[in-house]
PDB file of C-alpha atoms (C1' of nucleotides) in Angstrom:
ATOM      1  CA  MET H   1       0.495 -24.936 -32.063  1.00 94.00           C
ATOM      2  CA  ASN H   2      -1.554 -21.988 -30.794  1.00 96.00           C
ATOM      3  CA  ILE H   3      -0.780 -19.962 -27.949  1.00 97.00           C
ATOM      4  CA  SER H   4      -2.745 -21.638 -25.471  1.00 97.00           C
ATOM      5  CA  ALA H   5      -1.309 -25.106 -26.415  1.00 97.00           C
ATOM      6  CA  ALA H   6       2.152 -23.668 -26.232  1.00 97.00           C
ATOM      7  CA  SER H   7       1.510 -22.236 -22.900  1.00 97.00           C
ATOM      8  CA  LYS H   8       0.070 -25.490 -21.450  1.00 97.00           C
ATOM      9  CA  ALA H   9       3.039 -27.160 -22.859  1.00 96.00           C
ATOM     10  CA  ALA H  10       5.610 -24.985 -21.336  1.00 97.00           C
ATOM     11  CA  ALA H  11       3.509 -24.734 -18.148  1.00 97.00           C
ATOM     12  CA  LEU H  12       3.491 -20.813 -18.336  1.00 97.00           C
ATOM     13  CA  PRO H  13       0.320 -18.637 -18.463  1.00 97.00           C
ATOM     14  CA  VAL H  14      -0.700 -17.376 -22.069  1.00 97.00           C
ATOM     15  CA  LYS H  15      -0.005 -13.952 -20.970  1.00 97.00           C
ATOM     16  CA  THR H  16       3.592 -14.600 -20.014  1.00 97.00           C
ATOM     17  CA  VAL H  17       4.288 -16.342 -23.294  1.00 97.00           C
ATOM     18  CA  ARG H  18       2.918 -13.165 -25.071  1.00 97.00           C
ATOM     19  CA  TYR H  19       5.281 -10.973 -22.781  1.00 97.00           C
ATOM     20  CA  TYR H  20       8.381 -13.102 -23.274  1.00 97.00           C
ATOM     21  CA  ALA H  21       8.095 -12.342 -26.940  1.00 96.00           C
ATOM     22  CA  ASP H  22       7.283  -8.581 -26.366  1.00 95.00           C
ATOM     23  CA  ILE H  23      10.496  -8.005 -24.401  1.00 95.00           C
ATOM     24  CA  GLY H  24      12.350 -10.182 -27.002  1.00 95.00           C
ATOM     25  CA  LEU H  25      13.304 -12.776 -24.448  1.00 96.00           C
ATOM     26  CA  VAL H  26      12.157 -15.536 -27.124  1.00 96.00           C
ATOM     27  CA  GLN H  27      12.004 -14.529 -30.802  1.00 96.00           C
ATOM     28  CA  ALA H  28       8.688 -13.330 -32.045  1.00 95.00           C
ATOM     29  CA  PRO H  29       6.554 -16.292 -33.151  1.00 96.00           C
ATOM     30  CA  SER H  30       5.158 -16.677 -36.739  1.00 96.00           C
ATOM     31  CA  ARG H  31       1.701 -15.854 -37.344  1.00 96.00           C
ATOM     32  CA  SER H  32      -1.263 -17.556 -38.981  1.00 95.00           C
ATOM     33  CA  ASP H  33      -3.309 -15.797 -41.586  1.00 94.00           C
ATOM     34  CA  ALA H  34      -5.564 -14.386 -38.826  1.00 94.00           C
ATOM     35  CA  GLY H  35      -2.553 -13.243 -36.871  1.00 95.00           C
ATOM     36  CA  TYR H  36      -2.585 -15.966 -34.341  1.00 97.00           C
ATOM     37  CA  ARG H  37       0.842 -16.642 -33.008  1.00 97.00           C
ATOM     38  CA  THR H  38       2.057 -20.241 -33.847  1.00 97.00           C
ATOM     39  CA  TYR H  39       4.949 -22.129 -31.816  1.00 97.00           C
ATOM     40  CA  ASP H  40       6.769 -25.163 -32.541  1.00 96.00           C
ATOM     41  CA  ASP H  41       8.452 -27.784 -30.293  1.00 96.00           C
ATOM     42  CA  ALA H  42      11.704 -25.601 -30.433  1.00 96.00           C
ATOM     43  CA  SER H  43      10.014 -22.498 -29.098  1.00 96.00           C
ATOM     44  CA  VAL H  44       8.211 -24.622 -26.244  1.00 97.00           C
ATOM     45  CA  ARG H  45      11.551 -25.948 -25.336  1.00 97.00           C
ATOM     46  CA  LYS H  46      12.897 -22.384 -24.869  1.00 97.00           C
ATOM     47  CA  LEU H  47       9.822 -21.325 -22.921  1.00 97.00           C
ATOM     48  CA  VAL H  48      10.428 -24.288 -20.633  1.00 97.00           C
ATOM     49  CA  PHE H  49      14.045 -23.296 -20.321  1.00 98.00           C
ATOM     50  CA  ILE H  50      13.205 -19.918 -19.277  1.00 98.00           C
ATOM     51  CA  ARG H  51      10.496 -21.159 -16.928  1.00 97.00           C
ATOM     52  CA  ARG H  52      12.842 -23.530 -15.002  1.00 97.00           C
ATOM     53  CA  SER H  53      15.514 -20.576 -14.959  1.00 97.00           C
ATOM     54  CA  ARG H  54      13.025 -18.399 -13.573  1.00 97.00           C
ATOM     55  CA  GLU H  55      12.183 -20.756 -10.683  1.00 96.00           C
ATOM     56  CA  PHE H  56      15.599 -20.675  -9.731  1.00 97.00           C
ATOM     57  CA  GLY H  57      15.094 -16.955  -9.201  1.00 96.00           C
ATOM     58  CA  PHE H  58      17.431 -15.756 -12.116  1.00 97.00           C
ATOM     59  CA  THR H  59      16.202 -12.399 -13.290  1.00 96.00           C
ATOM     60  CA  ILE H  60      14.991 -11.814 -16.975  1.00 97.00           C
ATOM     61  CA  GLU H  61      18.232 -10.383 -17.901  1.00 95.00           C
ATOM     62  CA  GLU H  62      20.052 -13.188 -16.622  1.00 96.00           C
ATOM     63  CA  CYS H  63      17.519 -15.749 -18.291  1.00 97.00           C
ATOM     64  CA  ARG H  64      18.509 -13.976 -21.421  1.00 96.00           C
ATOM     65  CA  GLU H  65      22.059 -14.513 -21.060  1.00 96.00           C
ATOM     66  CA  LEU H  66      21.494 -18.108 -20.047  1.00 97.00           C
ATOM     67  CA  LEU H  67      19.067 -18.666 -23.020  1.00 97.00           C
ATOM     68  CA  GLY H  68      21.994 -17.482 -25.482  1.00 96.00           C
ATOM     69  CA  LEU H  69      24.600 -19.791 -23.765  1.00 97.00           C
ATOM     70  CA  TYR H  70      21.791 -22.429 -23.948  1.00 97.00           C
ATOM     71  CA  GLN H  71      21.657 -21.992 -27.828  1.00 96.00           C
ATOM     72  CA  ASP H  72      25.418 -21.149 -28.362  1.00 95.00           C
ATOM     73  CA  GLN H  73      27.341 -24.421 -29.241  1.00 93.00           C
ATOM     74  CA  ASP H  74      30.438 -22.374 -28.593  1.00 95.00           C
ATOM     75  CA  ARG H  75      29.692 -21.471 -24.880  1.00 96.00           C
ATOM     76  CA  THR H  76      32.006 -22.525 -22.151  1.00 97.00           C
ATOM     77  CA  SER H  77      30.718 -23.753 -18.898  1.00 96.00           C
ATOM     78  CA  SER H  78      32.641 -21.357 -17.218  1.00 96.00           C
ATOM     79  CA  GLU H  79      30.371 -18.626 -18.273  1.00 96.00           C
ATOM     80  CA  VAL H  80      27.505 -20.548 -17.172  1.00 97.00           C
ATOM     81  CA  LYS H  81      28.918 -21.387 -13.942  1.00 97.00           C
ATOM     82  CA  ARG H  82      29.694 -17.996 -13.209  1.00 96.00           C
ATOM     83  CA  ILE H  83      25.961 -16.731 -13.367  1.00 96.00           C
ATOM     84  CA  ALA H  84      24.815 -19.653 -11.612  1.00 97.00           C
ATOM     85  CA  SER H  85      27.389 -19.174  -8.792  1.00 97.00           C
ATOM     86  CA  LYS H  86      26.388 -15.415  -8.562  1.00 96.00           C
ATOM     87  CA  ARG H  87      22.691 -16.493  -8.254  1.00 96.00           C
ATOM     88  CA  LEU H  88      23.530 -19.015  -5.472  1.00 97.00           C
ATOM     89  CA  GLU H  89      25.440 -16.356  -3.404  1.00 96.00           C
ATOM     90  CA  GLU H  90      22.580 -14.160  -3.685  1.00 96.00           C
ATOM     91  CA  ILE H  91      20.431 -17.028  -2.356  1.00 96.00           C
ATOM     92  CA  GLU H  92      22.825 -17.652   0.591  1.00 96.00           C
ATOM     93  CA  GLU H  93      22.730 -14.045   1.369  1.00 95.00           C
ATOM     94  CA  LYS H  94      18.830 -14.163   1.394  1.00 96.00           C
ATOM     95  CA  GLN H  95      19.226 -17.109   3.765  1.00 96.00           C
ATOM     96  CA  ARG H  96      21.316 -15.478   6.110  1.00 96.00           C
ATOM     97  CA  GLU H  97      19.286 -12.215   6.310  1.00 96.00           C
ATOM     98  CA  LEU H  98      15.886 -14.414   6.732  1.00 97.00           C
ATOM     99  CA  GLN H  99      17.672 -16.722   9.274  1.00 97.00           C
ATOM    100  CA  SER H 100      18.259 -13.508  11.420  1.00 96.00           C
ATOM    101  CA  LEU H 101      14.969 -12.143  10.643  1.00 96.00           C
ATOM    102  CA  HIS H 102      13.411 -15.213  11.777  1.00 97.00           C
ATOM    103  CA  ASP H 103      15.287 -15.757  14.827  1.00 97.00           C
ATOM    104  CA  GLU H 104      14.407 -12.169  15.876  1.00 96.00           C
ATOM    105  CA  LEU H 105      10.699 -12.239  15.124  1.00 97.00           C
ATOM    106  CA  ALA H 106      10.429 -15.898  16.548  1.00 97.00           C
ATOM    107  CA  HIS H 107      11.612 -14.723  20.012  1.00 97.00           C
ATOM    108  CA  LEU H 108       9.285 -11.717  19.983  1.00 97.00           C
ATOM    109  CA  VAL H 109       6.409 -13.989  18.993  1.00 97.00           C
ATOM    110  CA  THR H 110       7.279 -16.369  21.685  1.00 97.00           C
ATOM    111  CA  SER H 111       7.649 -13.998  24.435  1.00 96.00           C
ATOM    112  CA  CYS H 112       4.249 -12.107  23.615  1.00 96.00           C
ATOM    113  CA  ARG H 113       1.524 -13.567  25.378  1.00 95.00           C
ATOM    114  CA  GLY H 114      -1.264 -12.767  23.044  1.00 94.00           C
ATOM    115  CA  ASP H 115      -3.970 -12.155  25.360  1.00 94.00           C
ATOM    116  CA  GLN H 116      -6.446  -9.331  25.679  1.00 96.00           C
ATOM    117  CA  ARG H 117      -4.052  -6.855  27.474  1.00 95.00           C
ATOM    118  CA  PRO H 118      -2.409  -4.178  25.305  1.00 95.00           C
ATOM    119  CA  ASP H 119       1.417  -4.941  26.557  1.00 95.00           C
ATOM    120  CA  CYS H 120       3.214  -6.445  24.046  1.00 96.00           C
ATOM    121  CA  PRO H 121       7.219  -7.137  23.362  1.00 97.00           C
ATOM    122  CA  ILE H 122       6.547  -6.954  19.784  1.00 97.00           C
ATOM    123  CA  ILE H 123       5.392  -3.320  19.823  1.00 97.00           C
ATOM    124  CA  ASP H 124       7.836  -2.462  22.307  1.00 96.00           C
ATOM    125  CA  TYR H 125      10.590  -3.575  20.187  1.00 96.00           C
ATOM    126  CA  LEU H 126       9.468  -2.082  17.070  1.00 95.00           C
ATOM    127  CA  GLY H 127       8.404   1.314  18.804  1.00 88.00           C
TER     128      GLY H 127
ATOM    129  CA  MET I   1      13.044  19.868  11.947  1.00 94.00           C
ATOM    130  CA  ASN I   2      12.891  19.966   8.139  1.00 97.00           C
ATOM    131  CA  ILE I   3      12.396  16.805   6.249  1.00 97.00           C
ATOM    132  CA  SER I   4      16.150  16.016   5.851  1.00 97.00           C
ATOM    133  CA  ALA I   5      16.738  16.337   9.581  1.00 97.00           C
ATOM    134  CA  ALA I   6      13.557  14.047  10.327  1.00 97.00           C
ATOM    135  CA  SER I   7      14.927  11.550   7.450  1.00 97.00           C
ATOM    136  CA  LYS I   8      18.380  11.467   9.265  1.00 97.00           C
ATOM    137  CA  ALA I   9      16.979  11.040  12.513  1.00 97.00           C
ATOM    138  CA  ALA I  10      14.627   8.127  11.295  1.00 97.00           C
ATOM    139  CA  ALA I  11      17.421   6.621   9.108  1.00 97.00           C
ATOM    140  CA  LEU I  12      15.170   6.884   5.941  1.00 97.00           C
ATOM    141  CA  PRO I  13      15.617   8.521   2.457  1.00 97.00           C
ATOM    142  CA  VAL I  14      13.876  11.883   2.283  1.00 97.00           C
ATOM    143  CA  LYS I  15      11.885  10.594  -0.627  1.00 97.00           C
ATOM    144  CA  THR I  16      10.660   7.715   1.469  1.00 97.00           C
ATOM    145  CA  VAL I  17       9.453  10.055   4.320  1.00 98.00           C
ATOM    146  CA  ARG I  18       7.541  12.064   1.688  1.00 97.00           C
ATOM    147  CA  TYR I  19       6.116   8.955   0.320  1.00 97.00           C
ATOM    148  CA  TYR I  20       4.910   7.523   3.556  1.00 97.00           C
ATOM    149  CA  ALA I  21       2.847  10.958   4.011  1.00 96.00           C
ATOM    150  CA  ASP I  22       1.905  10.746   0.521  1.00 95.00           C
ATOM    151  CA  ILE I  23      -0.091   7.305   0.744  1.00 95.00           C
ATOM    152  CA  GLY I  24      -1.461   8.353   4.239  1.00 95.00           C
ATOM    153  CA  LEU I  25       0.755   5.870   6.293  1.00 96.00           C
ATOM    154  CA  VAL I  26       1.807   8.723   8.537  1.00 96.00           C
ATOM    155  CA  GLN I  27      -0.237  11.918   8.884  1.00 96.00           C
ATOM    156  CA  ALA I  28       0.677  14.718   6.738  1.00 95.00           C
ATOM    157  CA  PRO I  29       3.209  16.895   8.508  1.00 97.00           C
ATOM    158  CA  SER I  30       2.528  20.530   8.960  1.00 96.00           C
ATOM    159  CA  ARG I  31       4.195  23.078   6.715  1.00 96.00           C
ATOM    160  CA  SER I  32       5.987  26.113   7.309  1.00 95.00           C
ATOM    161  CA  ASP I  33       5.123  29.492   5.688  1.00 94.00           C
ATOM    162  CA  ALA I  34       7.076  28.580   2.597  1.00 95.00           C
ATOM    163  CA  GLY I  35       5.605  25.169   2.249  1.00 96.00           C
ATOM    164  CA  TYR I  36       8.303  23.021   3.862  1.00 97.00           C
ATOM    165  CA  ARG I  37       7.200  19.936   5.927  1.00 97.00           C
ATOM    166  CA  THR I  38       8.055  20.282   9.576  1.00 97.00           C
ATOM    167  CA  TYR I  39       8.404  17.430  11.849  1.00 97.00           C
ATOM    168  CA  ASP I  40       8.197  16.695  15.458  1.00 96.00           C
ATOM    169  CA  ASP I  41       9.968  14.100  17.705  1.00 96.00           C
ATOM    170  CA  ALA I  42       6.538  12.121  17.650  1.00 96.00           C
ATOM    171  CA  SER I  43       6.542  11.879  13.892  1.00 96.00           C
ATOM    172  CA  VAL I  44      10.096  10.755  13.860  1.00 97.00           C
ATOM    173  CA  ARG I  45       9.089   7.933  16.384  1.00 97.00           C
ATOM    174  CA  LYS I  46       6.564   6.785  13.839  1.00 97.00           C
ATOM    175  CA  LEU I  47       8.755   6.894  11.010  1.00 98.00           C
ATOM    176  CA  VAL I  48      11.281   4.823  13.016  1.00 98.00           C
ATOM    177  CA  PHE I  49       8.411   2.387  13.873  1.00 98.00           C
ATOM    178  CA  ILE I  50       7.564   2.047  10.278  1.00 98.00           C
ATOM    179  CA  ARG I  51      11.246   1.531   9.210  1.00 97.00           C
ATOM    180  CA  ARG I  52      11.775  -1.352  11.826  1.00 97.00           C
ATOM    181  CA  SER I  53       8.544  -2.986  10.680  1.00 97.00           C
ATOM    182  CA  ARG I  54       9.710  -2.650   7.078  1.00 97.00           C
ATOM    183  CA  GLU I  55      12.906  -4.350   7.939  1.00 96.00           C
ATOM    184  CA  PHE I  56      11.028  -7.181   9.264  1.00 97.00           C
ATOM    185  CA  GLY I  57       9.434  -7.379   5.740  1.00 96.00           C
ATOM    186  CA  PHE I  58       6.038  -6.391   7.022  1.00 97.00           C
ATOM    187  CA  THR I  59       4.138  -4.949   3.980  1.00 97.00           C
ATOM    188  CA  ILE I  60       2.894  -1.312   4.068  1.00 97.00           C
ATOM    189  CA  GLU I  61      -0.607  -2.370   4.830  1.00 96.00           C
ATOM    190  CA  GLU I  62       0.581  -4.438   7.676  1.00 96.00           C
ATOM    191  CA  CYS I  63       2.773  -1.359   8.758  1.00 97.00           C
ATOM    192  CA  ARG I  64      -0.494   0.557   8.688  1.00 96.00           C
ATOM    193  CA  GLU I  65      -2.288  -1.945  10.997  1.00 96.00           C
ATOM    194  CA  LEU I  66       0.797  -2.143  13.226  1.00 97.00           C
ATOM    195  CA  LEU I  67       0.924   1.469  13.681  1.00 97.00           C
ATOM    196  CA  GLY I  68      -2.679   1.781  14.301  1.00 96.00           C
ATOM    197  CA  LEU I  69      -2.103  -0.815  17.207  1.00 97.00           C
ATOM    198  CA  TYR I  70       1.172   0.941  18.380  1.00 96.00           C
ATOM    199  CA  GLN I  71      -0.966   4.144  18.669  1.00 95.00           C
ATOM    200  CA  ASP I  72      -4.174   2.295  20.268  1.00 95.00           C
ATOM    201  CA  GLN I  73      -3.849   2.213  24.058  1.00 93.00           C
ATOM    202  CA  ASP I  74      -6.796  -0.464  23.967  1.00 94.00           C
ATOM    203  CA  ARG I  75      -5.111  -2.620  21.642  1.00 96.00           C
ATOM    204  CA  THR I  76      -4.962  -6.204  22.664  1.00 96.00           C
ATOM    205  CA  SER I  77      -1.423  -8.307  22.160  1.00 96.00           C
ATOM    206  CA  SER I  78      -3.342 -10.973  20.519  1.00 96.00           C
ATOM    207  CA  GLU I  79      -3.910  -8.621  17.598  1.00 96.00           C
ATOM    208  CA  VAL I  80      -0.234  -7.875  17.321  1.00 97.00           C
ATOM    209  CA  LYS I  81       0.676 -11.638  17.459  1.00 97.00           C
ATOM    210  CA  ARG I  82      -1.448 -12.702  14.959  1.00 96.00           C
ATOM    211  CA  ILE I  83       0.079 -10.106  12.506  1.00 96.00           C
ATOM    212  CA  ALA I  84       3.617 -11.105  13.368  1.00 97.00           C
ATOM    213  CA  SER I  85       2.904 -14.546  13.384  1.00 97.00           C
ATOM    214  CA  LYS I  86       1.561 -14.728  10.037  1.00 96.00           C
ATOM    215  CA  ARG I  87       4.902 -12.838   8.893  1.00 96.00           C
ATOM    216  CA  LEU I  88       7.003 -15.489  10.739  1.00 97.00           C
ATOM    217  CA  GLU I  89       5.090 -18.211   8.673  1.00 96.00           C
ATOM    218  CA  GLU I  90       5.712 -16.360   5.673  1.00 96.00           C
ATOM    219  CA  ILE I  91       9.467 -16.313   6.467  1.00 97.00           C
ATOM    220  CA  GLU I  92       9.359 -19.948   7.511  1.00 96.00           C
ATOM    221  CA  GLU I  93       7.944 -20.769   3.983  1.00 96.00           C
ATOM    222  CA  LYS I  94      10.326 -18.816   2.115  1.00 96.00           C
ATOM    223  CA  GLN I  95      13.187 -20.218   3.921  1.00 96.00           C
ATOM    224  CA  ARG I  96      12.051 -23.687   2.925  1.00 96.00           C
ATOM    225  CA  GLU I  97      11.656 -22.527  -0.508  1.00 96.00           C
ATOM    226  CA  LEU I  98      15.232 -20.988  -0.580  1.00 96.00           C
ATOM    227  CA  GLN I  99      16.569 -23.990   0.969  1.00 97.00           C
ATOM    228  CA  SER I 100      15.461 -26.289  -1.761  1.00 96.00           C
ATOM    229  CA  LEU I 101      16.669 -23.835  -4.249  1.00 96.00           C
ATOM    230  CA  HIS I 102      19.996 -23.560  -2.816  1.00 97.00           C
ATOM    231  CA  ASP I 103      20.457 -27.389  -2.367  1.00 97.00           C
ATOM    232  CA  GLU I 104      19.661 -28.019  -6.007  1.00 96.00           C
ATOM    233  CA  LEU I 105      21.742 -25.279  -7.449  1.00 97.00           C
ATOM    234  CA  ALA I 106      24.610 -25.850  -5.234  1.00 97.00           C
ATOM    235  CA  HIS I 107      24.483 -29.236  -6.482  1.00 97.00           C
ATOM    236  CA  LEU I 108      24.651 -28.136 -10.062  1.00 97.00           C
ATOM    237  CA  VAL I 109      27.209 -25.657  -9.560  1.00 97.00           C
ATOM    238  CA  THR I 110      29.314 -27.981  -7.765  1.00 97.00           C
ATOM    239  CA  SER I 111      29.196 -30.600 -10.625  1.00 96.00           C
ATOM    240  CA  CYS I 112      29.853 -28.066 -13.327  1.00 96.00           C
ATOM    241  CA  ARG I 113      33.481 -27.976 -14.242  1.00 95.00           C
ATOM    242  CA  GLY I 114      33.643 -24.520 -15.071  1.00 94.00           C
ATOM    243  CA  ASP I 115      36.176 -24.607 -18.065  1.00 94.00           C
ATOM    244  CA  GLN I 116      36.582 -23.899 -21.530  1.00 96.00           C
ATOM    245  CA  ARG I 117      34.204 -26.548 -22.692  1.00 95.00           C
ATOM    246  CA  PRO I 118      30.607 -26.263 -23.519  1.00 96.00           C
ATOM    247  CA  ASP I 119      28.995 -29.399 -21.643  1.00 95.00           C
ATOM    248  CA  CYS I 120      27.587 -28.237 -18.705  1.00 96.00           C
ATOM    249  CA  PRO I 121      25.161 -30.001 -16.345  1.00 97.00           C
ATOM    250  CA  ILE I 122      23.495 -26.574 -15.418  1.00 97.00           C
ATOM    251  CA  ILE I 123      22.540 -26.020 -18.851  1.00 97.00           C
ATOM    252  CA  ASP I 124      21.584 -29.759 -19.351  1.00 96.00           C
ATOM    253  CA  TYR I 125      19.200 -29.478 -16.023  1.00 96.00           C
ATOM    254  CA  LEU I 126      17.663 -26.075 -17.349  1.00 96.00           C
ATOM    255  CA  GLY I 127      17.176 -27.408 -20.906  1.00 89.00           C
TER     256      GLY I 127
ATOM    257  C1'  DT Q   1      23.642  43.682  -1.558  1.00 86.71           C
ATOM    258  C1'  DC Q   2      24.403  39.842  -4.419  1.00 86.71           C
ATOM    259  C1'  DT Q   3      25.200  35.329  -5.319  1.00 86.71           C
ATOM    260  C1'  DT Q   4      26.226  30.554  -4.345  1.00 86.71           C
ATOM    261  C1'  DG Q   5      24.845  26.330  -2.672  1.00 86.71           C
ATOM    262  C1'  DA Q   6      22.294  23.494  -0.107  1.00 86.71           C
ATOM    263  C1'  DC Q   7      17.476  22.695   0.656  1.00 86.71           C
ATOM    264  C1'  DC Q   8      13.147  22.245  -0.266  1.00 86.71           C
ATOM    265  C1'  DT Q   9       8.783  21.813  -3.362  1.00 86.71           C
ATOM    266  C1'  DT Q  10       5.613  19.174  -7.041  1.00 86.71           C
ATOM    267  C1'  DC Q  11       5.146  16.148 -10.721  1.00 86.71           C
ATOM    268  C1'  DC Q  12       6.251  12.679 -13.948  1.00 86.71           C
ATOM    269  C1'  DA Q  13       8.362   8.401 -15.233  1.00 86.71           C
ATOM    270  C1'  DG Q  14      10.633   4.232 -14.219  1.00 86.71           C
ATOM    271  C1'  DT Q  15      11.645   0.028 -11.823  1.00 86.71           C
ATOM    272  C1'  DT Q  16      10.677  -5.892 -11.953  1.00 86.71           C
ATOM    273  C1'  DA Q  17       8.065  -9.320 -14.100  1.00 86.71           C
ATOM    274  C1'  DC Q  18       4.101  -9.904 -14.983  1.00 86.71           C
ATOM    275  C1'  DT Q  19      -1.435  -9.758 -14.474  1.00 86.71           C
ATOM    276  C1'  DG Q  20      -6.184  -8.384 -15.202  1.00 86.71           C
ATOM    277  C1'  DG Q  21      -9.455  -6.380 -18.301  1.00 86.71           C
ATOM    278  C1'  DA Q  22     -11.987  -4.180 -22.125  1.00 86.71           C
ATOM    279  C1'  DG Q  23     -13.030  -4.307 -26.817  1.00 86.71           C
ATOM    280  C1'  DA Q  24     -13.122  -6.621 -31.065  1.00 86.71           C
ATOM    281  C1'  DG Q  25     -12.046 -10.264 -34.454  1.00 86.71           C
ATOM    282  C1'  DA Q  26     -11.333 -15.658 -35.428  1.00 86.71           C
ATOM    283  C1'  DT Q  27     -12.549 -20.340 -35.080  1.00 86.71           C
ATOM    284  C1'  DT Q  28     -15.095 -24.348 -33.970  1.00 86.71           C
ATOM    285  C1'  DA Q  29     -18.686 -27.386 -32.275  1.00 86.71           C
ATOM    286  C1'  DG Q  30     -23.156 -28.505 -32.410  1.00 86.71           C
TER     287       DG Q  30
ATOM    288  C1'  DC E   1     -26.313 -20.163 -37.730  1.00 86.71           C
ATOM    289  C1'  DT E   2     -25.055 -19.505 -33.364  1.00 86.71           C
ATOM    290  C1'  DA E   3     -22.747 -19.758 -29.228  1.00 86.71           C
ATOM    291  C1'  DA E   4     -18.730 -20.751 -26.801  1.00 86.71           C
ATOM    292  C1'  DT E   5     -14.061 -20.564 -26.913  1.00 86.71           C
ATOM    293  C1'  DC E   6      -9.750 -18.696 -28.923  1.00 86.71           C
ATOM    294  C1'  DT E   7      -6.932 -14.732 -29.828  1.00 86.71           C
ATOM    295  C1'  DC E   8      -5.585 -10.316 -30.782  1.00 86.71           C
ATOM    296  C1'  DT E   9      -4.009  -5.341 -29.247  1.00 86.71           C
ATOM    297  C1'  DC E  10      -3.653  -1.681 -25.903  1.00 86.71           C
ATOM    298  C1'  DC E  11      -3.903   0.015 -21.467  1.00 86.71           C
ATOM    299  C1'  DA E  12      -3.394   0.130 -16.619  1.00 86.71           C
ATOM    300  C1'  DG E  13      -2.486  -1.777 -12.442  1.00 86.71           C
ATOM    301  C1'  DT E  14       0.636  -4.254  -9.079  1.00 86.71           C
ATOM    302  C1'  DA E  15       4.751  -2.781  -4.258  1.00 86.71           C
ATOM    303  C1'  DA E  16       7.317   0.180  -2.695  1.00 86.71           C
ATOM    304  C1'  DC E  17       9.865   3.251  -3.703  1.00 86.71           C
ATOM    305  C1'  DT E  18      13.609   5.855  -6.653  1.00 86.71           C
ATOM    306  C1'  DG E  19      15.383   9.183 -10.089  1.00 86.71           C
ATOM    307  C1'  DG E  20      14.999  13.479 -12.188  1.00 86.71           C
ATOM    308  C1'  DA E  21      13.538  17.985 -13.974  1.00 86.71           C
ATOM    309  C1'  DA E  22      11.996  22.387 -13.362  1.00 86.71           C
ATOM    310  C1'  DG E  23      11.506  25.729  -9.963  1.00 86.71           C
ATOM    311  C1'  DG E  24      10.995  28.008  -5.118  1.00 86.71           C
ATOM    312  C1'  DT E  25      13.790  29.262  -0.387  1.00 86.71           C
ATOM    313  C1'  DC E  26      17.148  30.190   2.985  1.00 86.71           C
ATOM    314  C1'  DA E  27      21.605  31.168   5.187  1.00 86.71           C
ATOM    315  C1'  DA E  28      26.454  32.033   4.694  1.00 86.71           C
ATOM    316  C1'  DG E  29      30.054  34.738   2.758  1.00 86.71           C
ATOM    317  C1'  DA E  30      32.239  38.432  -0.566  1.00 86.71           C
TER     318       DA E  30
END
DNA sequence: TCTTGACCTTCCAGTTACTGGAGAGATTAG
DNA sequence: CTAATCTCTCCAGTAACTGGAAGGTCAAGA
């Protein structure tokens, strides 16, 4: 499989697939005589694993850890759970943050008439 | 006021205050004989305005627009409301995204025993 | 007066996770 | 054989700062 086939199979941009090897997140793929990267199903599975992890918002470093655990038959589920719980807490923190931003901003937007006149509670609040 | 006094008054790091002038978000402050930046109350008010806008998650470019409206006596509140509504929609979009991530991840974390054994629904899901 | 420490300056580099593009070689279909 | 499509490497840019080095300035105390 050349890189574009692997990229389609993993649903990741070609650039990103190259990038993940550059930073050592996945093993550097073998090369054809012409120097083209060649991928097999196992590498594609790892790329998919990374894509899904990234979609959950895990950082590249966390993906590195998770991928390590994925490939480690002797992992303990507690290690995985620790990383996932941490991410879950971050998500919850962000949710609380967004909720209070939302409420405040929604209130301001509602109270702004949005007409041709200059008086504006949003500006008043910010200034 | 030297930069550290202004930075304290605006509750922004010194580096950030300098940065905002570098990118032309606020007017370049006047300088003392020694080349020190000097700030007055009006500049501090603008810095505070920017800090609050940033706290709402407006981008620097949006802050530039908002600051322009703040200083424009002839603004219309509809211009302000348009920018704020756009941000509000982004927040809501992000909230929906986080909610579905949260639900999925919470489900996985709950169903993972987190013990010494390797079997793990989180890894299974990602892989 | 000298010195010490706290400020201040500029400039460069690094952060995160890619993304875009230039310039050049390889491969494939017609 | 040629044109289109891949692929390669390398460099630069994104957002919004942040850290640090090297060096100038200022005020207070011995």
